[in-house]
C-alpha positions as CSV (number, residue, x, y, z in Angstrom):
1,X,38.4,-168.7,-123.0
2,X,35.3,-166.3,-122.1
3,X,37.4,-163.4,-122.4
4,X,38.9,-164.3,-125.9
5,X,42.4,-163.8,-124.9
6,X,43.0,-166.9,-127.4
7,X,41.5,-164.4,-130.0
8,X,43.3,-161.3,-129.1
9,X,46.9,-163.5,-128.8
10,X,46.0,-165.5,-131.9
11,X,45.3,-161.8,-133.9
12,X,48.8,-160.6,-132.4
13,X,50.8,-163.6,-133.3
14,X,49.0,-163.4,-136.9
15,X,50.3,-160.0,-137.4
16,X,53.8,-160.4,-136.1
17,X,54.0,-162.8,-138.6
18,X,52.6,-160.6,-141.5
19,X,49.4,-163.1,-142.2
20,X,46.4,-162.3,-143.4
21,X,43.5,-164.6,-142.1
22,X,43.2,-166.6,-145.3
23,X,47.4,-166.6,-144.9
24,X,47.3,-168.3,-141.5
25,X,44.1,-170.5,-142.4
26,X,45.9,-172.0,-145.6
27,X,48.6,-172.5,-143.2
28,X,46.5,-174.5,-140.9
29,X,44.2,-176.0,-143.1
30,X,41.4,-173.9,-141.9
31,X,39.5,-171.2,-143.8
32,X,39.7,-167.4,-143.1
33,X,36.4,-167.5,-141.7
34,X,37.5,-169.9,-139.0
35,X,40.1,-168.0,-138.4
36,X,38.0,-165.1,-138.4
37,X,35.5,-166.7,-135.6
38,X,38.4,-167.5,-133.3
39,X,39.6,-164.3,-133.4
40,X,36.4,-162.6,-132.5
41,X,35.7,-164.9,-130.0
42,X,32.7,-166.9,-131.6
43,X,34.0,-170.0,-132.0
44,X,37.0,-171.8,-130.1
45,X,39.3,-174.7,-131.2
46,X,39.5,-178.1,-129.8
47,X,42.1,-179.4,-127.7
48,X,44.0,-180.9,-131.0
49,X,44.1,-177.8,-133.1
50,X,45.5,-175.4,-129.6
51,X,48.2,-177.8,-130.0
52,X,48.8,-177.4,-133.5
53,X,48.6,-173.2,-133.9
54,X,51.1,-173.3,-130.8
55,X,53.2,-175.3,-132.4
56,X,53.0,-173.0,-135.8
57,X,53.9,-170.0,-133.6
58,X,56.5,-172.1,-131.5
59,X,54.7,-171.0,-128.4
60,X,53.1,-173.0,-125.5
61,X,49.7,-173.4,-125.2
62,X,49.9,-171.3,-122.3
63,X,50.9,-168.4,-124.1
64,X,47.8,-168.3,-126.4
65,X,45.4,-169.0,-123.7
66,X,46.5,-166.1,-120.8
67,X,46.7,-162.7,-120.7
């Protein structure tokens, strides 16, 4: 993920969805700063939590991860 496309598909799927970071975090059971820090790239998720934001978007994994 060393290009941050999870960020920059995480950030699009957010806004389809008309979240606000603390929106999608409460959501998740993550704060906004989390949130935050995958978006930007500073921090990534584990393994377990790809699984469960794909599954809040009804997307694959895939789909966050490429291009």
């Amino acid at each position: 993920m060393k290009d941050n496309c999870f960020g920059k598909n995480l950030k699009a799927l957010r806004l389809e969805e008309g979240l606000s970071q603390r929106d999608l975090g409460d959501k998740l059971g993550f704060s906004n700063q989390t949130i935050s820090f995958w978006e930007s790239g500073s921090r990534e998720p584990d393994l377990d939590t790809l699984l469960e934001i794909a599954k809040y978007f009804g997307v694959l994994v895939d789909a966050l991860l490429k291009e």
